[in-house]
Amino acid sequence: MMTIGVYMRVSSRDQKQDSQRREITRWLKSHDHDPKAATWFDDVETGKRMDRDGLAELNKAIFAGDVKTVVVWKLDRLARSQREGINTLYEWCDAGVRIVSVTQQIDLSGTVGKVVAGVLFGLAEIELTHIRERQVAGIAEAKAKGIYKGRKKGTLKADPARARELKAKGMKPAEIMKAPGIDSRTTLHRYLNV
């Protein structure tokens, strides 16, 4: 029996996965799959990093042979880097996994799927570059107008050494994130990799 793994990702805690869940659930039902029978994996993390808990669990399930089909809302939920996205899909396709992108209406498997995925990940990487450029331009404009002042003085900053200490004690990233001043997984990973 084929097991379906659903992967969802948002970049920050302010974002919700509701729209992804709704579209994926609709796709599963329209293809005669019970959404409750699927295994759902999710992350609240930037797509620039591949060391995400939910993605790691999905990979483990794939290579254990438990997941034969991966359903995503959009391919950029897997990765924002063309190289990392393609490498991930190559590994999954080589393991005989079918990958479905619901909103892009594509079913990736085999050689053609790898080529199509390469193009889509390339576009996702270009989009990320444009987002950064717009952000830098927006900050520069706000600074010129005197609107943007940067981080507020007195804003609590976390101690990277404390984050590493908590990790050494065996705490998981989600638990360490509750420490004061760690406001995102990106910050946490930066502290742990210093």
N, CA and C of each residue as an Amber inpcrd file, in Angstrom:
protein
   582
   0.8410000  -1.1950000   0.0000000   0.0000000   0.0000000   0.0000000
   0.8780000   1.2480000   0.0000000   0.5530000   2.2090000  -0.8320000
   1.3250000   3.4320000  -0.9560000   0.9710000   4.3940000   0.1730000
   1.9970000   4.9090000   0.8310000   1.7980000   5.8780000   1.8980000
   2.1030000   7.2650000   1.3560000   1.2820000   8.2220000   1.7040000
   1.4680000   9.5920000   1.2460000   2.0280000  10.4330000   2.3820000
   3.0800000  11.1700000   2.0650000   3.6550000  12.1390000   2.9890000
   3.3600000  13.5320000   2.4680000   2.7800000  14.3630000   3.2940000
   2.4760000  15.7440000   2.9180000   3.4750000  16.6400000   3.6280000
   4.1010000  17.5520000   2.8700000   5.0490000  18.4800000   3.4750000
   4.5570000  19.9100000   3.3070000   4.5180000  20.6440000   4.4320000
   4.1300000  22.0560000   4.4240000   5.2050000  22.8620000   5.1550000
   5.4040000  24.0920000   4.6880000   6.3710000  24.9690000   5.3460000
   5.9230000  26.4130000   5.2270000   6.0710000  27.1400000   6.3250000
   5.9540000  28.5970000   6.3120000   7.2580000  29.1370000   6.8700000
   7.5620000  30.3890000   6.5720000   8.8620000  30.9470000   6.9380000
   8.9250000  31.5280000   8.3390000   7.7840000  31.9150000   8.8960000
   7.8100000  32.5300000  10.2280000   6.5600000  32.1600000  11.0120000
   6.6280000  32.4070000  12.3100000   5.4850000  32.0890000  13.1800000
   4.2710000  32.9490000  12.8800000   4.4920000  34.0930000  12.2390000
   3.3770000  34.9770000  11.8920000   2.5300000  34.4050000  10.7620000
   3.1030000  33.5020000   9.9860000   2.3910000  32.9220000   8.8510000
   1.6470000  31.6630000   9.2790000   0.5830000  31.3780000   8.5910000
  -0.2350000  30.1960000   8.8830000  -0.1550000  29.2190000   7.7170000
  -0.3570000  27.9500000   8.0130000  -0.3270000  26.9060000   6.9850000
  -1.7270000  26.5560000   6.4900000  -2.7230000  27.3060000   6.9200000
  -4.1110000  26.9790000   6.6030000  -4.3830000  26.8650000   5.1110000
  -3.8820000  27.8160000   4.3150000  -4.1640000  27.7740000   2.8720000
  -3.4820000  26.5780000   2.2280000  -2.2680000  26.2460000   2.6690000
  -1.5830000  25.0650000   2.1360000  -2.3780000  23.8080000   2.4800000
  -2.7800000  23.7060000   3.7410000  -3.5280000  22.5280000   4.1970000
  -4.8440000  22.3730000   3.4260000  -5.5430000  23.4850000   3.2030000
  -6.8140000  23.4410000   2.4970000  -6.6410000  22.9410000   1.0540000
  -5.6450000  23.4950000   0.3360000  -5.4210000  23.0930000  -1.0600000
  -4.9590000  21.6460000  -1.1650000  -4.0810000  21.2450000  -0.2630000
  -3.5790000  19.8640000  -0.2920000  -4.7020000  18.8920000   0.0580000
  -5.5050000  19.2330000   1.0540000  -6.6360000  18.3780000   1.4290000
  -7.5970000  18.2260000   0.2520000  -7.8680000  19.3310000  -0.4320000
  -8.7470000  19.2890000  -1.6100000  -8.1610000  18.3530000  -2.6770000
  -6.8540000  18.4610000  -2.9140000  -6.2030000  17.5970000  -3.9170000
  -6.3020000  16.1280000  -3.5060000  -6.0040000  15.8430000  -2.2420000
  -6.0540000  14.4540000  -1.7660000  -7.4540000  13.8650000  -1.9610000
  -8.4700000  14.6110000  -1.5470000  -9.8460000  14.1160000  -1.6890000
 -10.2280000  13.9200000  -3.1500000  -9.8120000  14.8520000  -4.0200000
 -10.1760000  14.7360000  -5.4430000  -9.4600000  13.5810000  -6.1320000
  -8.4000000  13.0530000  -5.4980000  -7.6790000  11.9030000  -6.0460000
  -7.9210000  10.6450000  -5.2050000  -9.0520000  10.6600000  -4.4970000
  -9.4990000   9.5070000  -3.7050000  -8.5200000   9.0620000  -2.6210000
  -7.8800000  10.0410000  -1.9780000  -6.9910000   9.7500000  -0.8460000
  -7.6080000  10.3730000   0.4060000  -7.5820000   9.6430000   1.4900000
  -8.0890000  10.1540000   2.7590000  -7.0160000  11.0450000   3.3930000
  -7.2740000  12.3400000   3.5720000  -6.2760000  13.2270000   4.1770000
  -5.8190000  12.7580000   5.5600000  -6.7060000  12.0830000   6.2860000
  -6.3380000  11.6050000   7.6230000  -5.3800000  10.4150000   7.5560000
  -5.3520000   9.7160000   6.4110000  -4.4620000   8.5710000   6.2490000
  -3.0560000   9.0100000   5.8370000  -2.9280000  10.2430000   5.3550000
  -1.6150000  10.7620000   4.9610000  -0.8220000  11.1210000   6.2150000
   0.4900000  11.0950000   6.0930000   1.3580000  11.5310000   7.1760000
   1.7820000  12.9680000   6.8600000   1.5000000  13.8770000   7.7800000
   1.7470000  15.3040000   7.5510000   3.0290000  15.7290000   8.2590000
   3.9050000  16.3960000   7.5290000   5.1670000  16.9100000   8.0530000
   5.1500000  18.4210000   7.8340000   5.5630000  19.1930000   8.8390000
   5.5580000  20.6360000   8.6400000   6.7050000  21.3110000   9.3690000
   7.0370000  22.4850000   8.8660000   8.1110000  23.2870000   9.4440000
   7.7150000  24.7510000   9.4510000   8.2500000  25.4740000  10.4280000
   8.1930000  26.9280000  10.4530000   9.6540000  27.3460000  10.3900000
  10.1170000  27.5800000   9.1720000  11.5510000  27.7820000   8.9470000
  11.7620000  28.3200000   7.5410000  12.8180000  29.0470000   7.3470000
  13.1490000  29.5560000   6.0260000  13.4810000  28.4090000   5.0700000
  13.1640000  28.5970000   3.8160000  13.4710000  27.5960000   2.7980000
  14.9280000  27.6180000   2.3800000  15.6790000  28.5940000   2.9050000
  17.1020000  28.6740000   2.5780000  17.9030000  27.6040000   3.3060000
  17.3350000  27.0770000   4.3810000  18.0370000  26.0500000   5.1710000
  17.3870000  24.6990000   4.9170000  18.2010000  23.6670000   4.8250000
  17.6700000  22.3260000   4.5810000  17.6320000  21.4880000   5.8620000
  18.2000000  22.0170000   6.9450000  18.2110000  21.2580000   8.2030000
  16.9910000  21.6230000   9.0450000  15.8270000  21.1940000   8.5340000
  14.5550000  21.4680000   9.1950000  14.0200000  20.1590000   9.7710000
  13.4300000  20.2320000  10.9440000  12.9500000  19.0320000  11.6340000
  11.9270000  18.2420000  10.8140000  10.9080000  18.9260000  10.2910000
   9.8670000  18.2400000   9.5240000  10.4160000  17.5910000   8.2670000
  11.2900000  18.3070000   7.5680000  11.8990000  17.7690000   6.3480000
  12.7880000  16.5740000   6.6770000  13.5030000  16.6500000   7.7910000
  14.3490000  15.5220000   8.2060000  13.4930000  14.2840000   8.4910000
  12.3550000  14.4850000   9.1550000  11.4480000  13.3610000   9.4410000
  10.8720000  12.7730000   8.1510000  10.5370000  13.6490000   7.2050000
  10.0280000  13.1710000   5.9120000  11.0990000  12.3600000   5.1940000
  12.3200000  12.8630000   5.1620000  13.4160000  12.1220000   4.5270000
  13.6140000  10.7510000   5.1700000  13.5390000  10.7230000   6.4860000
  13.6940000   9.4610000   7.2060000  12.6050000   8.4690000   6.7810000
  11.3730000   8.9540000   6.6740000  10.2520000   8.1010000   6.2730000
  10.3980000   7.6300000   4.8300000  10.8940000   8.5130000   3.9560000
  11.0900000   8.1420000   2.5520000  12.1120000   7.0240000   2.4350000
  13.2600000   7.1910000   3.0710000  14.3340000   6.2240000   2.9100000
  14.1330000   4.9610000   3.7460000  13.1420000   4.9940000   4.6360000
  12.7340000   3.7700000   5.3410000  11.7020000   3.0060000   4.5070000
  11.2510000   3.6300000   3.4100000  10.2640000   2.9950000   2.5430000
   8.8320000   3.2040000   2.9850000   8.6050000   4.0760000   3.9580000
   7.2600000   4.3160000   4.4720000   6.4630000   5.3010000   3.6190000
   7.1490000   6.1890000   2.9070000   6.4750000   7.1860000   2.0700000
   6.8820000   6.9590000   0.6200000   5.8810000   6.7930000  -0.2440000
   6.1310000   6.5760000  -1.6750000   5.6540000   7.7440000  -2.5260000
   4.8320000   8.6260000  -1.9480000   4.3620000   9.8220000  -2.6420000
   4.4820000  11.0100000  -1.6910000   5.0840000  12.0870000  -2.1880000
   5.1880000  13.3200000  -1.4100000   4.3170000  14.3640000  -2.0930000
   3.4470000  14.9940000  -1.3150000   2.5720000  16.0370000  -1.8310000
   2.9570000  17.3480000  -1.1540000   3.2010000  18.3790000  -1.9730000
   3.5260000  19.7070000  -1.4620000   2.5720000  20.7130000  -2.0880000
   2.4060000  21.8380000  -1.4320000   1.5680000  22.9040000  -1.9640000
   2.2460000  23.5230000  -3.1810000   3.5700000  23.7620000  -3.0590000
   4.3730000  24.3400000  -4.1210000   5.8050000  23.8880000  -3.8720000
   6.5900000  23.6930000  -4.9280000   7.9480000  23.1770000  -4.7650000
   8.8390000  24.0530000  -3.8960000   8.6230000  25.3680000  -3.9090000
   9.4880000  26.2200000  -3.1000000   9.2730000  26.0180000  -1.6040000
   8.2790000  25.2430000  -1.2230000   8.1100000  24.8750000   0.1830000
   9.2310000  23.9290000   0.6000000   9.7840000  23.1710000  -0.3570000
  10.8830000  22.2510000  -0.0670000  12.2020000  22.9950000   0.0670000
  12.4830000  23.8830000  -0.8850000  13.7700000  24.5830000  -0.8920000
  13.6560000  25.8580000  -1.7010000  14.4900000  26.8350000  -1.3630000
  14.5630000  28.0700000  -2.1360000  15.8330000  28.0970000  -2.9810000
  16.7180000  27.1610000  -2.7290000  17.9570000  27.0670000  -3.4910000
  17.7760000  26.0310000  -4.5910000  18.1610000  26.4130000  -5.8030000
  18.0140000  25.4930000  -6.9280000  18.8090000  24.2120000  -6.6920000
  20.0390000  24.3480000  -6.2720000  20.8990000  23.1710000  -6.0810000
  20.3210000  22.2260000  -5.0280000  19.9350000  22.7810000  -3.8740000
  19.4250000  21.9220000  -2.8000000  18.0860000  21.2960000  -3.1700000
  17.2350000  22.0710000  -3.8370000  15.9440000  21.5390000  -4.2710000
  16.1030000  20.4030000  -5.2560000  16.9600000  20.6030000  -6.2410000
  17.1820000  19.5630000  -7.2500000  17.8120000  18.3300000  -6.6150000
  18.8010000  18.5390000  -5.7530000  19.4410000  17.3880000  -5.0990000
  18.4300000  16.5670000  -4.3030000  17.5480000  17.2680000  -3.5850000
  16.5220000  16.5750000  -2.7960000  15.6060000  15.7650000  -3.7080000
  15.1260000  16.4010000  -4.7800000  14.2210000  15.6950000  -5.6950000
  14.9110000  14.5430000  -6.4070000  16.1820000  14.7030000  -6.7840000
  16.9170000  13.6060000  -7.4150000  16.9650000  12.4030000  -6.4750000
  17.2980000  12.6780000  -5.2080000  17.3720000  11.5850000  -4.2300000
  16.0210000  10.9000000  -4.0820000  14.9510000  11.6870000  -4.0160000
  13.6220000  11.1120000  -3.8560000  13.2090000  10.3290000  -5.0970000
  13.4560000  10.8990000  -6.2890000  13.1080000  10.1870000  -7.5310000
  13.9150000   8.8880000  -7.6420000  15.1870000   8.9400000  -7.2800000
  16.0180000   7.7290000  -7.3180000  15.5140000   6.6780000  -6.3440000
  14.8430000   7.1120000  -5.2840000  14.2680000   6.1730000  -4.3060000
  12.8800000   5.7010000  -4.7460000  12.4530000   6.1250000  -5.9480000
  11.1610000   5.6910000  -6.4750000   9.9710000   6.4620000  -5.9460000
  10.2260000   7.6630000  -5.4250000   9.1630000   8.4680000  -4.8340000
   8.5300000   9.3600000  -5.9010000   7.2220000   9.4480000  -5.8640000
   6.4540000  10.3480000  -6.7320000   6.2810000  11.6580000  -5.9700000
   6.5050000  12.7980000  -6.6380000   6.3690000  14.1000000  -5.9970000
   5.2910000  14.8850000  -6.7300000   4.3110000  15.3800000  -5.9730000
   3.1990000  16.1290000  -6.5530000   3.2000000  17.5310000  -5.9680000
   3.1840000  18.5400000  -6.8540000   3.0470000  19.9370000  -6.4450000
   1.6330000  20.3690000  -6.8080000   0.8230000  20.5890000  -5.7970000
  -0.6120000  20.8290000  -5.9770000  -0.9080000  22.1040000  -6.7580000
  -0.3650000  23.2530000  -6.3340000  -0.7230000  24.5090000  -6.9990000
  -0.0730000  24.6460000  -8.3650000   1.0690000  24.0010000  -8.5570000
   1.7420000  24.0690000  -9.8540000   1.2170000  22.9870000 -10.8100000
   0.3470000  22.1370000 -10.2870000  -0.3050000  21.0790000 -11.0580000
   0.6940000  20.2340000 -11.8220000   1.7380000  19.7880000 -11.1090000
   2.7180000  18.9110000 -11.7440000   2.9530000  17.6840000 -10.8920000
   3.2790000  16.6200000 -11.5730000   3.5660000  15.3340000 -10.9610000
   4.9750000  14.9730000 -11.4040000   5.9110000  15.0230000 -10.4720000
   7.3090000  14.8090000 -10.8160000   7.7390000  13.3750000 -10.5260000
   8.2390000  12.7370000 -11.5450000   8.8800000  11.4400000 -11.3730000
   9.7030000  11.2080000 -12.6210000  10.7890000  10.4990000 -12.4850000
  11.6250000  10.1940000 -13.6370000  12.4080000  11.3950000 -14.1420000
  13.0090000  11.2400000 -15.3160000  13.9010000  12.2390000 -15.8990000
  13.1990000  13.5540000 -16.2060000  12.0330000  13.4950000 -16.8240000
  11.3110000  14.7240000 -17.1670000  10.9520000  15.4960000 -15.8990000
  10.5400000  14.7870000 -14.8750000  10.2160000  15.4360000 -13.6070000
  11.4030000  16.1650000 -13.0250000  12.6010000  15.5710000 -13.1350000
  13.8110000  16.2020000 -12.6190000  14.1210000  17.4900000 -13.3860000
  13.9440000  17.4720000 -14.6940000  14.2190000  18.6590000 -15.5070000
  13.2290000  19.7690000 -15.1660000  11.9510000  19.4450000 -15.0930000
  10.9210000  20.4380000 -14.7570000  11.2000000  21.0140000 -13.3680000
  11.5590000  20.1590000 -12.4300000  11.8550000  20.6210000 -11.0740000
  13.0380000  21.5840000 -11.0800000  14.0450000  21.2910000 -11.8960000
  15.2080000  22.1750000 -11.9910000  14.8130000  23.5760000 -12.4110000
  13.9550000  23.6760000 -13.3960000  13.4880000  24.9850000 -13.8700000
  12.7110000  25.6930000 -12.7700000  11.8110000  24.9780000 -12.0990000
  10.9830000  25.6000000 -11.0620000  11.8200000  26.0620000  -9.8760000
  12.8170000  25.2680000  -9.4800000  13.6770000  25.6930000  -8.3740000
  14.5340000  26.8930000  -8.7790000  14.9460000  26.9400000 -10.0410000
  15.6870000  28.1030000 -10.5310000  14.8470000  29.3640000 -10.4170000
  13.5740000  29.2670000 -10.7840000  12.6630000  30.4120000 -10.6680000
  12.4620000  30.8110000  -9.2090000  12.3770000  29.8290000  -8.3150000
  12.2080000  30.1260000  -6.8840000  13.4270000  30.8680000  -6.3450000
  14.6170000  30.4790000  -6.8140000  15.8300000  31.1440000  -6.3580000
  15.8750000  32.5920000  -6.8720000  15.4600000  32.8020000  -8.1080000
  15.3950000  34.1600000  -8.6650000  14.4140000  35.0020000  -7.8600000
  13.2610000  34.4240000  -7.5280000  12.2460000  35.1330000  -6.7470000
  12.8020000  35.5520000  -5.3850000  13.5490000  34.6580000  -4.7400000
  14.1290000  34.9760000  -3.4370000  15.1150000  36.1350000  -3.5520000
  15.9110000  36.1500000  -4.6160000  16.8590000  37.2400000  -4.8450000
  16.1120000  38.5590000  -5.0180000  15.0090000  38.5330000  -5.7520000
  14.2170000  39.7490000  -5.9600000  13.5910000  40.2290000  -4.6560000
  13.1530000  39.3040000  -3.8260000  12.5850000  39.6790000  -2.5270000
  13.6340000  40.4080000  -1.6950000  14.8480000  39.8710000  -1.6580000
  15.9280000  40.5090000  -0.8950000  16.2420000  41.9020000  -1.4400000
  16.2880000  42.0090000  -2.7770000  16.5720000  43.3120000  -3.3890000
  15.4950000  44.3330000  -3.0260000  14.2340000  43.9090000  -3.0740000
  13.1410000  44.8290000  -2.7220000  13.2140000  45.2140000  -1.2460000
  13.5930000  44.2540000  -0.3920000  13.6970000  44.5370000   1.0330000
  14.8020000  45.5660000   1.2950000  15.9680000  45.3820000   0.6790000
  17.0800000  46.3190000   0.8580000  16.6880000  47.7050000   0.3470000
  16.0420000  47.7510000  -0.8260000  15.6130000  49.0340000  -1.3930000
  14.5850000  49.7030000  -0.4860000  13.6580000  48.9260000   0.0610000
  12.6420000  49.4690000   0.9580000  13.2420000  50.0270000   2.2330000
  14.2160000  49.3300000   2.7950000  14.8820000  49.8110000   4.0160000
  15.6560000  51.0920000   3.7140000  16.3610000  51.1290000   2.5790000
  17.1230000  52.3270000   2.2040000  16.1840000  53.5260000   2.0420000
  15.0390000  53.3010000   1.4020000  14.0580000  54.3720000   1.2120000
  13.4980000  54.8390000   2.5530000  13.1840000  53.8820000   3.4290000
  12.6490000  54.2340000   4.7490000  13.6810000  55.0030000   5.5690000
  14.9480000  54.6210000   5.4560000  16.0090000  55.3370000   6.1800000
  16.1430000  56.7690000   5.6450000  16.0570000  56.8970000   4.3170000
  16.1690000  58.2220000   3.7060000  15.0380000  59.1380000   4.1700000
  13.8670000  58.5610000   4.4140000  12.7170000  59.3460000   4.8720000
  12.6930000  59.4990000   6.3940000  13.6450000  58.8520000   7.0690000
  13.6990000  58.9270000   8.5210000  12.6830000  58.0470000   9.2250000
  12.1030000  57.1060000   8.4970000  11.0790000  56.2290000   9.0670000
  11.7130000  55.0060000   9.7360000  12.7470000  54.4730000   9.1200000
  13.3660000  53.2290000   9.6040000  14.5380000  53.5620000  10.5080000
  14.5140000  53.0280000  11.6830000  15.5820000  53.3110000  12.6410000
  16.3560000  52.0520000  13.0250000  15.9670000  50.9120000  12.4950000
  16.6400000  49.6650000  12.8540000  16.0450000  49.0720000  14.1150000
  16.7790000  48.1600000  14.7210000  16.3170000  47.5060000  15.9450000
  16.1740000  48.5310000  17.0510000  15.0780000  48.4410000  17.7960000
  14.8400000  49.3670000  18.8920000  15.8590000  49.1400000  19.9930000
  16.3420000  50.2370000  20.5640000  17.2770000  50.1210000  21.6800000
  16.5750000  49.4480000  22.8410000  17.3250000  48.6160000  23.5090000
  16.7560000  47.9120000  24.6440000  16.0770000  46.6050000  24.2590000
  16.0310000  46.3060000  22.9440000  15.4470000  45.0370000  22.5240000
  16.3480000  43.9290000  23.0300000  15.7660000  42.9620000  23.6550000
  16.5210000  41.8680000  24.2510000  17.1840000  41.0250000  23.1770000
  18.4860000  40.8670000  23.2950000  19.2160000  39.9860000  22.3930000
  19.5490000  38.7140000  23.1490000  19.4580000  37.5970000  22.4620000
  19.7910000  36.3270000  23.1030000  21.3010000  36.1530000  23.1480000
  21.7190000  35.2670000  23.9940000  23.1280000  34.9630000  24.1430000
  23.4250000  33.6840000  23.3560000  24.2680000  33.7670000  22.3080000
  24.5790000  32.5700000  21.5200000  25.1520000  31.4380000  22.3670000
  25.9520000  31.7910000  23.3610000  26.5410000  30.7640000  24.2220000
  25.4470000  30.0160000  24.9940000  24.4220000  30.7410000  25.4100000
  23.3020000  30.1140000  26.1370000  22.5540000  29.1420000  25.2180000
  22.3560000  29.5270000  23.9630000  21.6850000  28.6430000  23.0090000
  22.4860000  27.3570000  22.8170000  23.7970000  27.4800000  22.6860000
  24.6570000  26.2890000  22.5210000  24.6440000  25.4250000  23.7780000
  24.6030000  26.0750000  24.9320000  24.5600000  25.3540000  26.2090000
  23.2690000  24.5280000  26.3080000  22.1420000  25.1200000  25.9170000
  20.8630000  24.4120000  25.9630000  20.8560000  23.2330000  24.9920000
  21.4670000  23.4290000  23.8210000  21.5460000  22.3270000  22.8510000
  22.4010000  21.1900000  23.4120000  23.5080000  21.5440000  24.0530000
  24.3900000  20.5300000  24.6430000  23.6780000  19.7300000  25.7290000
  22.6820000  20.3420000  26.3630000  21.9010000  19.6440000  27.3840000
  20.8470000  18.7340000  26.7700000  20.7750000  18.7290000  25.4180000
  19.8410000  17.8310000  24.7440000  18.5000000  18.4410000  24.3820000
  18.3870000  19.7580000  24.5420000  17.1120000  20.3990000  24.2040000
  16.9580000  20.4610000  22.6930000  15.7200000  20.3150000  22.2500000
  15.4120000  20.3900000  20.8210000  15.2950000  21.8590000  20.4130000
  15.4610000  22.1430000  19.0860000  15.3770000  23.5390000  18.6370000
  14.1030000  24.2510000  19.0790000  12.9660000  23.5730000  19.0220000
  11.7060000  24.2140000  19.4180000  11.7360000  24.6210000  20.8870000
  12.4080000  23.8360000  21.7260000  12.5090000  24.1660000  23.1480000
  13.4780000  25.3300000  23.3700000  14.5980000  25.3090000  22.6370000
  15.5890000  26.3790000  22.7730000  15.0020000  27.7080000  22.3150000
  14.1030000  27.6510000  21.3250000  13.4970000  28.8770000  20.7800000
  12.6910000  29.6330000  21.8340000  12.3200000  28.9690000  22.9090000
  11.5540000  29.6380000  23.9640000  12.4440000  30.5130000  24.8440000
  13.7680000  30.4040000  24.6590000  14.6900000  31.2320000  25.4250000
  14.5160000  32.6990000  25.0060000  14.6550000  33.6230000  25.9350000
  14.4670000  35.0500000  25.6150000  15.4020000  35.5100000  24.5000000
  14.8450000  36.2850000  23.5670000  15.6490000  36.8990000  22.5210000
  15.8330000  36.0720000  21.2620000  15.4170000  34.8290000  21.2740000
  15.5200000  34.0140000  20.0650000  14.1590000  34.0730000  19.3930000
  14.0830000  34.8940000  18.3440000  12.7950000  35.1720000  17.7290000
  12.5390000  34.4110000  16.4320000  13.5360000  33.6450000  15.9690000
  13.3310000  32.8770000  14.7410000  14.3030000  31.7100000  14.6950000
  13.9680000  30.7160000  13.8800000  14.8800000  29.5760000  13.7110000
  16.1700000  30.0160000  13.0370000  16.0830000  31.0280000  12.1900000
  17.2880000  31.5270000  11.5310000  18.2590000  32.0450000  12.5770000
  17.7560000  32.8240000  13.5350000  18.5950000  33.3300000  14.6180000
  19.1680000  32.1640000  15.4160000  18.3260000  31.1920000  15.7320000
  18.7850000  30.0340000  16.5010000  19.9030000  29.3000000  15.7660000
  19.7080000  29.0170000  14.4730000  20.7410000  28.3100000  13.7120000
  22.0270000  29.1170000  13.6140000  21.8860000  30.4370000  13.4980000
  23.0800000  31.2820000  13.4460000  23.8480000  31.1710000  14.7800000
  23.1210000  31.1880000  15.8950000  23.7610000  31.0670000  17.1990000
  24.4260000  29.7030000  17.3840000  23.7650000  28.6540000  16.9080000
  24.3000000  27.3050000  17.1010000  25.4790000  27.0140000  16.1810000
  25.5690000  27.7300000  15.0790000  26.6450000  27.4650000  14.1170000
  27.7820000  28.4670000  14.1980000  27.7650000  29.3080000  15.2370000
  28.8450000  30.3110000  15.4060000  30.1200000  29.6120000  15.8030000
